[in-house]
CSV table of C-alpha atoms in Angstrom, one decimal:
chain,number,residue,atom,x,y,z
A,1,UNK,CA,0.2,-0.5,0.0
A,2,UNK,CA,1.3,3.5,-0.8
A,3,UNK,CA,2.4,4.8,2.4
A,4,UNK,CA,-0.3,7.2,4.4
A,5,UNK,CA,-0.5,11.1,3.0
A,6,UNK,CA,1.1,13.7,5.4
A,7,UNK,CA,2.8,16.4,5.1
A,8,UNK,CA,6.3,15.6,6.2
A,9,UNK,CA,6.0,12.1,3.8
A,10,UNK,CA,4.7,13.9,1.1
A,11,UNK,CA,7.5,16.5,1.2
A,12,UNK,CA,9.9,14.5,1.3
A,13,UNK,CA,8.5,12.1,-1.3
A,14,UNK,CA,9.4,14.9,-4.0
A,15,UNK,CA,12.3,16.6,-3.0
A,16,UNK,CA,14.0,13.1,-3.8
A,17,UNK,CA,12.0,12.8,-6.3
A,18,UNK,CA,12.8,15.6,-8.1
A,19,UNK,CA,16.6,14.6,-7.1
A,20,UNK,CA,17.2,12.3,-8.5
A,21,UNK,CA,16.2,13.2,-11.6
A,22,UNK,CA,17.5,16.5,-11.3
A,23,UNK,CA,21.2,14.4,-10.7
A,24,UNK,CA,20.2,11.6,-13.2
A,25,UNK,CA,19.5,13.9,-16.2
A,26,UNK,CA,23.3,16.2,-14.8
A,27,UNK,CA,24.2,13.1,-15.8
A,28,UNK,CA,22.8,12.1,-19.5
A,29,UNK,CA,23.7,15.9,-20.6
A,30,UNK,CA,27.6,15.8,-19.1
A,31,UNK,CA,27.5,12.2,-21.7
A,32,UNK,CA,26.2,13.8,-24.3
A,33,UNK,CA,26.9,17.1,-24.4
A,34,UNK,CA,30.7,16.6,-26.9
A,35,UNK,CA,28.1,14.9,-28.6
A,36,UNK,CA,25.6,17.4,-29.7
A,37,UNK,CA,28.4,20.0,-30.2
A,38,UNK,CA,30.0,17.7,-32.8
A,39,UNK,CA,26.3,17.5,-34.5
A,40,UNK,CA,25.5,20.5,-34.8
A,41,UNK,CA,29.4,20.7,-36.4
A,42,UNK,CA,29.3,18.3,-38.6
A,43,UNK,CA,25.6,19.5,-40.2
A,44,UNK,CA,27.3,22.8,-39.9
A,45,UNK,CA,29.6,22.0,-41.9
A,46,UNK,CA,27.6,19.4,-44.4
A,47,UNK,CA,25.3,22.4,-45.7
A,48,UNK,CA,29.2,24.9,-46.4
A,49,UNK,CA,30.6,21.8,-48.6
A,50,UNK,CA,28.1,21.8,-50.4
A,51,UNK,CA,27.1,25.5,-51.9
A,52,UNK,CA,31.9,26.1,-51.6
A,53,UNK,CA,33.9,23.8,-52.8
A,54,UNK,CA,37.3,24.1,-53.5
A,55,UNK,CA,38.6,25.9,-50.0
A,56,UNK,CA,41.2,23.7,-48.1
A,57,UNK,CA,41.7,25.7,-45.0
A,58,UNK,CA,39.1,25.3,-42.1
A,59,UNK,CA,35.9,28.0,-43.0
A,60,UNK,CA,35.1,27.0,-38.9
A,61,UNK,CA,37.4,28.7,-37.5
A,62,UNK,CA,37.8,31.5,-39.3
A,63,UNK,CA,33.7,32.3,-38.6
A,64,UNK,CA,33.4,36.0,-38.9
A,65,UNK,CA,30.2,38.3,-38.6
A,66,UNK,CA,29.7,40.2,-41.4
A,67,UNK,CA,27.7,43.3,-40.3
A,68,UNK,CA,23.8,44.2,-42.1
A,69,UNK,CA,22.3,47.4,-43.0
A,70,UNK,CA,19.0,46.7,-40.0
A,71,UNK,CA,21.9,46.6,-38.0
A,72,UNK,CA,22.5,42.4,-37.1
A,73,UNK,CA,25.3,40.9,-38.1
A,74,UNK,CA,25.7,36.9,-40.3
A,75,UNK,CA,28.4,34.2,-39.8
A,76,UNK,CA,30.0,34.2,-43.3
A,77,UNK,CA,32.8,31.1,-43.0
A,78,UNK,CA,35.6,32.4,-45.6
A,79,UNK,CA,36.6,30.1,-47.3
A,80,UNK,CA,40.1,30.1,-48.8
A,81,UNK,CA,42.8,28.1,-51.5
A,82,UNK,CA,46.7,28.6,-50.4
A,83,UNK,CA,45.7,31.2,-48.9
A,84,UNK,CA,43.7,32.8,-51.3
A,85,UNK,CA,39.7,33.5,-50.5
A,86,UNK,CA,38.1,32.2,-53.2
A,87,UNK,CA,34.4,32.3,-51.4
A,88,UNK,CA,32.3,32.9,-48.7
A,89,UNK,CA,29.2,30.6,-47.1
A,90,UNK,CA,26.4,33.3,-44.9
A,91,UNK,CA,24.2,31.4,-43.0
A,92,UNK,CA,21.6,33.9,-43.2
A,93,UNK,CA,17.8,33.8,-41.8
A,94,UNK,CA,14.2,35.4,-42.6
A,95,UNK,CA,11.2,35.7,-39.9
A,96,UNK,CA,9.0,36.2,-42.9
A,97,UNK,CA,8.3,32.6,-43.7
A,98,UNK,CA,5.1,31.0,-42.5
A,99,UNK,CA,5.8,29.9,-39.8
A,100,UNK,CA,8.9,30.6,-37.3
A,101,UNK,CA,11.8,31.3,-39.0
A,102,UNK,CA,13.6,30.5,-43.1
A,103,UNK,CA,17.6,29.3,-41.8
A,104,UNK,CA,19.9,29.4,-45.7
A,105,UNK,CA,22.9,29.3,-46.6
A,106,UNK,CA,24.5,30.3,-49.3
A,107,UNK,CA,27.3,30.8,-50.5
A,108,UNK,CA,29.1,33.4,-52.3
A,109,UNK,CA,31.6,33.5,-55.1
A,110,UNK,CA,34.7,36.7,-54.4
A,111,UNK,CA,32.8,39.0,-57.0
A,112,UNK,CA,29.5,38.1,-55.0
A,113,UNK,CA,28.3,36.4,-57.7
A,114,UNK,CA,25.6,33.0,-56.0
A,115,UNK,CA,27.6,29.8,-56.2
A,116,UNK,CA,25.0,27.7,-54.4
A,117,UNK,CA,23.0,27.4,-51.6
A,118,UNK,CA,20.9,25.3,-49.4
A,119,UNK,CA,17.8,25.7,-46.2
A,120,UNK,CA,19.0,24.1,-43.2
A,121,UNK,CA,16.0,24.7,-41.4
A,122,UNK,CA,12.2,26.1,-41.5
A,123,UNK,CA,9.5,24.1,-41.2
A,124,UNK,CA,7.1,25.8,-44.2
A,125,UNK,CA,3.5,23.7,-45.0
A,126,UNK,CA,4.6,20.9,-46.8
A,127,UNK,CA,4.1,20.8,-50.1
A,128,UNK,CA,3.5,24.4,-50.6
A,129,UNK,CA,6.5,26.3,-48.6
A,130,UNK,CA,8.8,23.4,-48.0
A,131,UNK,CA,9.6,23.1,-52.3
A,132,UNK,CA,11.4,26.5,-51.8
A,133,UNK,CA,14.3,24.0,-51.5
A,134,UNK,CA,12.9,22.2,-55.3
A,135,UNK,CA,15.4,22.8,-57.6
A,136,UNK,CA,12.9,24.9,-60.1
A,137,UNK,CA,13.1,27.6,-57.5
A,138,UNK,CA,16.5,27.5,-56.2
A,139,UNK,CA,17.9,27.9,-59.7
A,140,UNK,CA,16.9,31.0,-60.2
A,141,UNK,CA,19.6,32.0,-57.9
A,142,UNK,CA,22.4,31.3,-59.0
A,143,UNK,CA,24.2,32.6,-61.5
A,144,UNK,CA,23.1,35.4,-60.3
A,145,UNK,CA,24.9,38.3,-60.5
A,146,UNK,CA,23.5,40.9,-57.9
A,147,UNK,CA,24.3,44.1,-59.3
A,148,UNK,CA,22.1,43.3,-62.5
A,149,UNK,CA,19.5,40.9,-60.4
A,150,UNK,CA,17.2,42.4,-58.4
A,151,UNK,CA,16.8,39.5,-55.8
A,152,UNK,CA,13.2,40.3,-54.9
A,153,UNK,CA,9.9,38.1,-56.4
A,154,UNK,CA,8.3,39.1,-59.3
A,155,UNK,CA,4.9,40.7,-56.8
A,156,UNK,CA,7.4,42.7,-55.3
A,157,UNK,CA,8.7,44.3,-58.8
A,158,UNK,CA,11.8,41.6,-58.7
A,159,UNK,CA,12.7,39.3,-61.6
A,160,UNK,CA,12.1,35.7,-59.1
A,161,UNK,CA,8.9,33.9,-59.9
A,162,UNK,CA,7.2,32.3,-56.2
A,163,UNK,CA,6.7,28.9,-55.4
A,164,UNK,CA,2.8,28.5,-56.6
A,165,UNK,CA,0.9,28.8,-54.1
A,166,UNK,CA,3.4,30.3,-51.2
A,167,UNK,CA,3.8,33.1,-52.8
A,168,UNK,CA,5.1,34.5,-48.1
A,169,UNK,CA,7.8,31.3,-48.1
A,170,UNK,CA,9.2,32.9,-51.6
A,171,UNK,CA,9.0,36.3,-50.7
A,172,UNK,CA,11.0,35.2,-47.0
A,173,UNK,CA,13.8,33.2,-48.6
A,174,UNK,CA,13.9,36.0,-51.6
A,175,UNK,CA,15.4,38.4,-48.7
A,176,UNK,CA,17.8,36.0,-46.3
A,177,UNK,CA,19.1,36.0,-49.7
A,178,UNK,CA,19.4,38.9,-50.4
A,179,UNK,CA,20.3,40.4,-47.1
A,180,UNK,CA,23.3,38.1,-47.7
A,181,UNK,CA,24.1,40.0,-50.7
A,182,UNK,CA,23.7,42.9,-49.7
A,183,UNK,CA,25.8,42.8,-47.0
A,184,UNK,CA,28.8,41.5,-48.7
A,185,UNK,CA,28.3,43.7,-51.2
A,186,UNK,CA,28.5,46.0,-48.9
A,187,UNK,CA,30.5,45.1,-45.5
A,188,UNK,CA,32.2,42.0,-46.9
A,189,UNK,CA,34.9,42.6,-49.7
A,190,UNK,CA,37.5,44.1,-47.3
A,191,UNK,CA,37.9,39.9,-45.7
B,1,UNK,CA,-2.8,-5.4,-3.4
B,2,UNK,CA,-1.5,-5.8,-6.5
B,3,UNK,CA,-3.1,-6.7,-9.3
B,4,UNK,CA,-2.3,-10.1,-11.8
B,5,UNK,CA,-2.1,-10.2,-15.3
B,6,UNK,CA,-1.0,-13.3,-17.6
B,7,UNK,CA,2.2,-12.4,-19.9
B,8,UNK,CA,1.3,-13.3,-23.1
B,9,UNK,CA,-2.8,-10.8,-22.3
B,10,UNK,CA,-0.5,-8.5,-21.3
B,11,UNK,CA,1.4,-7.2,-24.6
B,12,UNK,CA,-0.9,-8.3,-26.8
B,13,UNK,CA,-4.1,-6.5,-25.9
B,14,UNK,CA,-1.7,-3.0,-26.4
B,15,UNK,CA,-1.3,-3.9,-29.7
B,16,UNK,CA,-4.3,-4.6,-31.0
B,17,UNK,CA,-7.2,-5.2,-28.9
B,18,UNK,CA,-6.5,-1.4,-26.1
B,19,UNK,CA,-4.7,-0.3,-29.1
B,20,UNK,CA,-3.8,3.8,-27.5
B,21,UNK,CA,-4.2,5.5,-30.8
B,22,UNK,CA,-6.3,3.2,-32.8
B,23,UNK,CA,-9.6,1.4,-29.6
B,24,UNK,CA,-9.0,4.1,-26.3
B,25,UNK,CA,-8.0,7.4,-29.0
B,26,UNK,CA,-5.2,8.4,-27.1
B,27,UNK,CA,-2.1,10.5,-27.6
B,28,UNK,CA,-3.7,11.9,-30.9
B,29,UNK,CA,-1.6,14.9,-31.2
B,30,UNK,CA,1.6,13.5,-31.8
B,31,UNK,CA,-0.4,10.8,-33.5
B,32,UNK,CA,-2.1,14.1,-35.9
B,33,UNK,CA,0.9,15.4,-35.9
B,34,UNK,CA,3.8,14.0,-37.1
B,35,UNK,CA,2.9,11.4,-39.1
B,36,UNK,CA,3.4,13.0,-42.3
B,37,UNK,CA,6.0,10.5,-42.8
B,38,UNK,CA,6.9,6.6,-42.7
B,39,UNK,CA,10.7,7.7,-41.4
B,40,UNK,CA,8.7,10.5,-38.6
B,41,UNK,CA,6.2,8.0,-37.1
B,42,UNK,CA,8.7,5.7,-36.0
B,43,UNK,CA,11.4,8.0,-34.7
B,44,UNK,CA,8.5,9.1,-32.3
B,45,UNK,CA,7.4,5.4,-32.0
B,46,UNK,CA,10.1,4.5,-31.1
B,47,UNK,CA,11.0,7.3,-28.6
B,48,UNK,CA,7.5,7.0,-26.7
B,49,UNK,CA,8.2,3.7,-26.2
B,50,UNK,CA,11.6,4.2,-24.6
B,51,UNK,CA,9.7,6.5,-22.2
B,52,UNK,CA,6.7,4.1,-22.2
B,53,UNK,CA,9.2,1.3,-20.8
B,54,UNK,CA,11.6,3.4,-18.4
B,55,UNK,CA,8.2,5.5,-17.1
B,56,UNK,CA,6.0,1.8,-16.0
B,57,UNK,CA,9.4,0.8,-14.7
B,58,UNK,CA,10.5,2.8,-12.3
B,59,UNK,CA,7.1,4.1,-11.6
B,60,UNK,CA,5.5,0.5,-10.6
B,61,UNK,CA,9.3,0.1,-8.7
B,62,UNK,CA,8.2,3.4,-6.5
B,63,UNK,CA,4.1,2.9,-6.2
B,64,UNK,CA,4.3,2.0,-2.4
B,65,UNK,CA,7.0,4.3,-1.2
B,66,UNK,CA,4.6,7.1,-3.2
B,67,UNK,CA,1.6,9.1,-0.8
B,68,UNK,CA,-1.9,9.4,-2.9
B,69,UNK,CA,-1.9,12.8,-2.5
B,70,UNK,CA,1.2,13.5,-4.5
B,71,UNK,CA,1.7,10.5,-7.6
B,72,UNK,CA,-0.1,12.7,-10.2
B,73,UNK,CA,3.5,14.8,-9.5
B,74,UNK,CA,5.3,12.4,-9.0
B,75,UNK,CA,5.1,10.7,-12.2
B,76,UNK,CA,5.4,14.2,-14.1
B,77,UNK,CA,8.4,14.2,-13.3
B,78,UNK,CA,9.6,10.9,-13.5
B,79,UNK,CA,8.3,11.1,-16.9
B,80,UNK,CA,9.8,14.2,-17.2
B,81,UNK,CA,13.5,13.1,-17.0
B,82,UNK,CA,12.5,9.6,-19.4
B,83,UNK,CA,11.6,12.6,-21.8
B,84,UNK,CA,14.4,14.7,-21.3
B,85,UNK,CA,17.0,12.2,-21.8
B,86,UNK,CA,15.5,11.1,-25.0
B,87,UNK,CA,15.7,14.7,-26.3
B,88,UNK,CA,19.4,14.6,-25.6
B,89,UNK,CA,20.5,11.0,-26.9
B,90,UNK,CA,18.4,12.5,-30.1
B,91,UNK,CA,19.9,15.3,-30.2
B,92,UNK,CA,23.5,13.9,-30.4
B,93,UNK,CA,22.7,10.5,-32.2
B,94,UNK,CA,20.0,11.3,-34.4
B,95,UNK,CA,20.0,15.0,-35.6
B,96,UNK,CA,18.3,14.8,-38.9
B,97,UNK,CA,14.9,12.8,-37.2
B,98,UNK,CA,15.3,15.1,-33.8
B,99,UNK,CA,14.7,18.6,-36.1
B,100,UNK,CA,12.2,17.2,-38.2
B,101,UNK,CA,10.0,15.7,-34.5
B,102,UNK,CA,11.2,19.2,-32.8
B,103,UNK,CA,8.6,20.0,-30.7
B,104,UNK,CA,6.8,16.9,-30.4
B,105,UNK,CA,9.8,15.4,-28.7
B,106,UNK,CA,9.4,17.5,-25.5
B,107,UNK,CA,5.6,17.2,-25.6
B,108,UNK,CA,5.7,13.2,-25.2
B,109,UNK,CA,5.9,14.7,-20.7
B,110,UNK,CA,2.2,15.2,-21.4
B,111,UNK,CA,0.6,12.8,-24.3
B,112,UNK,CA,-1.6,10.9,-22.0
B,113,UNK,CA,-0.5,6.7,-23.1
B,114,UNK,CA,2.4,7.6,-21.2
B,115,UNK,CA,0.2,9.1,-17.7
B,116,UNK,CA,-2.1,6.9,-18.2
B,117,UNK,CA,-0.5,4.0,-18.3
B,118,UNK,CA,1.6,4.9,-15.7
B,119,UNK,CA,-1.7,5.1,-13.7
B,120,UNK,CA,-4.6,3.4,-14.4
B,121,UNK,CA,-0.9,0.5,-14.8
B,122,UNK,CA,2.3,0.7,-13.2
B,123,UNK,CA,1.1,2.0,-10.1
B,124,UNK,CA,-1.6,-1.4,-9.7
B,125,UNK,CA,0.6,-4.2,-11.3
B,126,UNK,CA,3.6,-6.0,-10.8
B,127,UNK,CA,7.3,-3.9,-11.8
B,128,UNK,CA,7.7,-7.0,-14.4
B,129,UNK,CA,3.8,-7.4,-15.4
B,130,UNK,CA,3.9,-3.0,-16.0
B,131,UNK,CA,7.5,-3.8,-18.1
B,132,UNK,CA,5.6,-5.4,-20.1
B,133,UNK,CA,3.0,-3.6,-20.9
B,134,UNK,CA,4.8,-0.9,-21.2
B,135,UNK,CA,6.6,-2.6,-24.4
B,136,UNK,CA,3.0,-3.5,-26.1
B,137,UNK,CA,1.4,-0.4,-25.9
B,138,UNK,CA,4.7,1.5,-26.9
B,139,UNK,CA,4.7,-1.2,-29.9
B,140,UNK,CA,1.0,-0.8,-30.6
B,141,UNK,CA,2.0,3.1,-30.5
B,142,UNK,CA,4.7,2.3,-33.2
B,143,UNK,CA,2.5,0.4,-35.3
B,144,UNK,CA,-0.4,2.3,-35.4
B,145,UNK,CA,1.7,5.8,-36.1
B,146,UNK,CA,3.7,3.4,-39.0
B,147,UNK,CA,0.2,2.7,-40.7
B,148,UNK,CA,-0.7,5.7,-40.9
B,149,UNK,CA,2.6,7.0,-41.5
B,150,UNK,CA,2.9,4.6,-44.3
B,151,UNK,CA,-0.1,5.6,-45.5
B,152,UNK,CA,-0.3,9.3,-45.7
B,153,UNK,CA,3.4,9.9,-47.4
B,154,UNK,CA,2.4,7.4,-50.2
B,155,UNK,CA,-0.7,9.1,-50.6
B,156,UNK,CA,0.7,12.3,-50.6
B,157,UNK,CA,4.7,12.1,-51.3
B,158,UNK,CA,4.3,8.9,-53.4
B,159,UNK,CA,6.8,7.6,-50.6
B,160,UNK,CA,7.5,5.1,-49.3
B,161,UNK,CA,10.5,6.7,-45.8
B,162,UNK,CA,11.7,8.5,-48.3
B,163,UNK,CA,11.9,6.9,-50.8
B,164,UNK,CA,10.4,8.2,-54.2
B,165,UNK,CA,8.6,5.9,-56.9
B,166,UNK,CA,6.7,8.5,-58.6
B,167,UNK,CA,7.4,11.6,-60.1
B,168,UNK,CA,5.6,13.2,-59.8
B,169,UNK,CA,3.8,15.3,-57.1
B,170,UNK,CA,1.5,13.1,-54.6
B,171,UNK,CA,-2.1,13.8,-52.8
B,172,UNK,CA,-1.5,17.4,-51.1
B,173,UNK,CA,-3.9,16.6,-48.7
B,174,UNK,CA,-3.0,13.7,-47.7
B,175,UNK,CA,0.3,15.5,-46.2
B,176,UNK,CA,-1.3,18.3,-44.5
B,177,UNK,CA,-3.0,18.0,-40.9
B,178,UNK,CA,-6.5,17.8,-42.7
B,179,UNK,CA,-4.6,14.1,-44.5
B,180,UNK,CA,-3.8,12.5,-41.1
B,181,UNK,CA,-7.9,13.4,-40.2
B,182,UNK,CA,-9.0,11.3,-42.7
B,183,UNK,CA,-6.5,8.7,-42.3
B,184,UNK,CA,-7.1,8.1,-39.3
B,185,UNK,CA,-10.8,8.0,-39.2
B,186,UNK,CA,-10.6,5.6,-42.4
B,187,UNK,CA,-8.0,3.4,-40.0
B,188,UNK,CA,-10.2,2.6,-37.4
B,189,UNK,CA,-13.0,2.2,-39.4
B,190,UNK,CA,-11.5,-0.1,-40.8
B,191,UNK,CA,-9.8,-1.6,-37.7
B,192,UNK,CA,-14.4,-2.1,-36.5
B,193,UNK,CA,-15.1,-3.4,-39.9
B,194,UNK,CA,-12.4,-6.5,-39.3
B,195,UNK,CA,-13.7,-6.6,-35.2
B,196,UNK,CA,-17.1,-7.2,-36.5
B,197,UNK,CA,-16.5,-10.0,-38.6
B,198,UNK,CA,-14.3,-12.0,-37.1
B,199,UNK,CA,-16.8,-12.1,-33.6
């Protein structure tokens, strides 16, 4: 039978249960801390690798922050080969998505031309906004010269065809790419 | 007094007769939320299975020293601890799946299947029976989720476990929330139909 519900009994039980749980979680946290950090790093490296190729340095170690026009800053991973810069991978985001933030990794060469883009994280509607990972939509951005291309959806006066049924997601995606491109044009050349 | 139940009966009830999703209709939030693909469904099912077995085990072990009035808070703390363990392990070793399931992992804490089994079974039966109950219920949950996830992925994305078998688009509605309700409704109807014919 359970112990009687007297005040000391209840207090002792709750204290013991929470204390034991807390200690156990502390151990698990210590144990998984290293693997979690490695998993996060691997995800980041994979994203950098898929937007930039041919570098022989460690872009994560040489990471710097690029200021944006709105006073924010973007994480920027420089790629170098034999000491000379071959481009950057910029982690950029937009908060104007249909649900939650959209995180992208944008690869630029030294002239600022877009080489590749990968979506790191998004929570857009499956089947609609999620199509921003599709070849057809992404292709519009590739090899775009930032000086000659207006990286906005056509509805806003730009040159990008929005995904049908997902104007908001397309707009957010374009905004994130434009943010990276613009800050590189404005501040990135010095690095 | 502890109640008793035969191990076989105990294990099988979770799979079919008292299937948590298809018969008891418990835990509909993760059921409907994460089953847009078979991979997600399996991941969610196994995470819940682990939490169920571990919390049933610990709760039936300590049931005699926990006063009745603080029973529920104690159970919740125990369940939450195991959920956090699952969350940390998944983030460390299956980061892609962790990313997909996102918020639904911490939400296992409030999954009524887990607390329901703790309250209705583990706090009344022996340790062994409680573990068997957890395994049975967890597998029943996983199977139901797999069934639902497979149906939705096949119809909605024309793929299974991420393997596409057709290039064209599927029926989008099955990937979205309404498709989850429709599919679950049909699966329950089929289950009930089969049961009626048998008896």
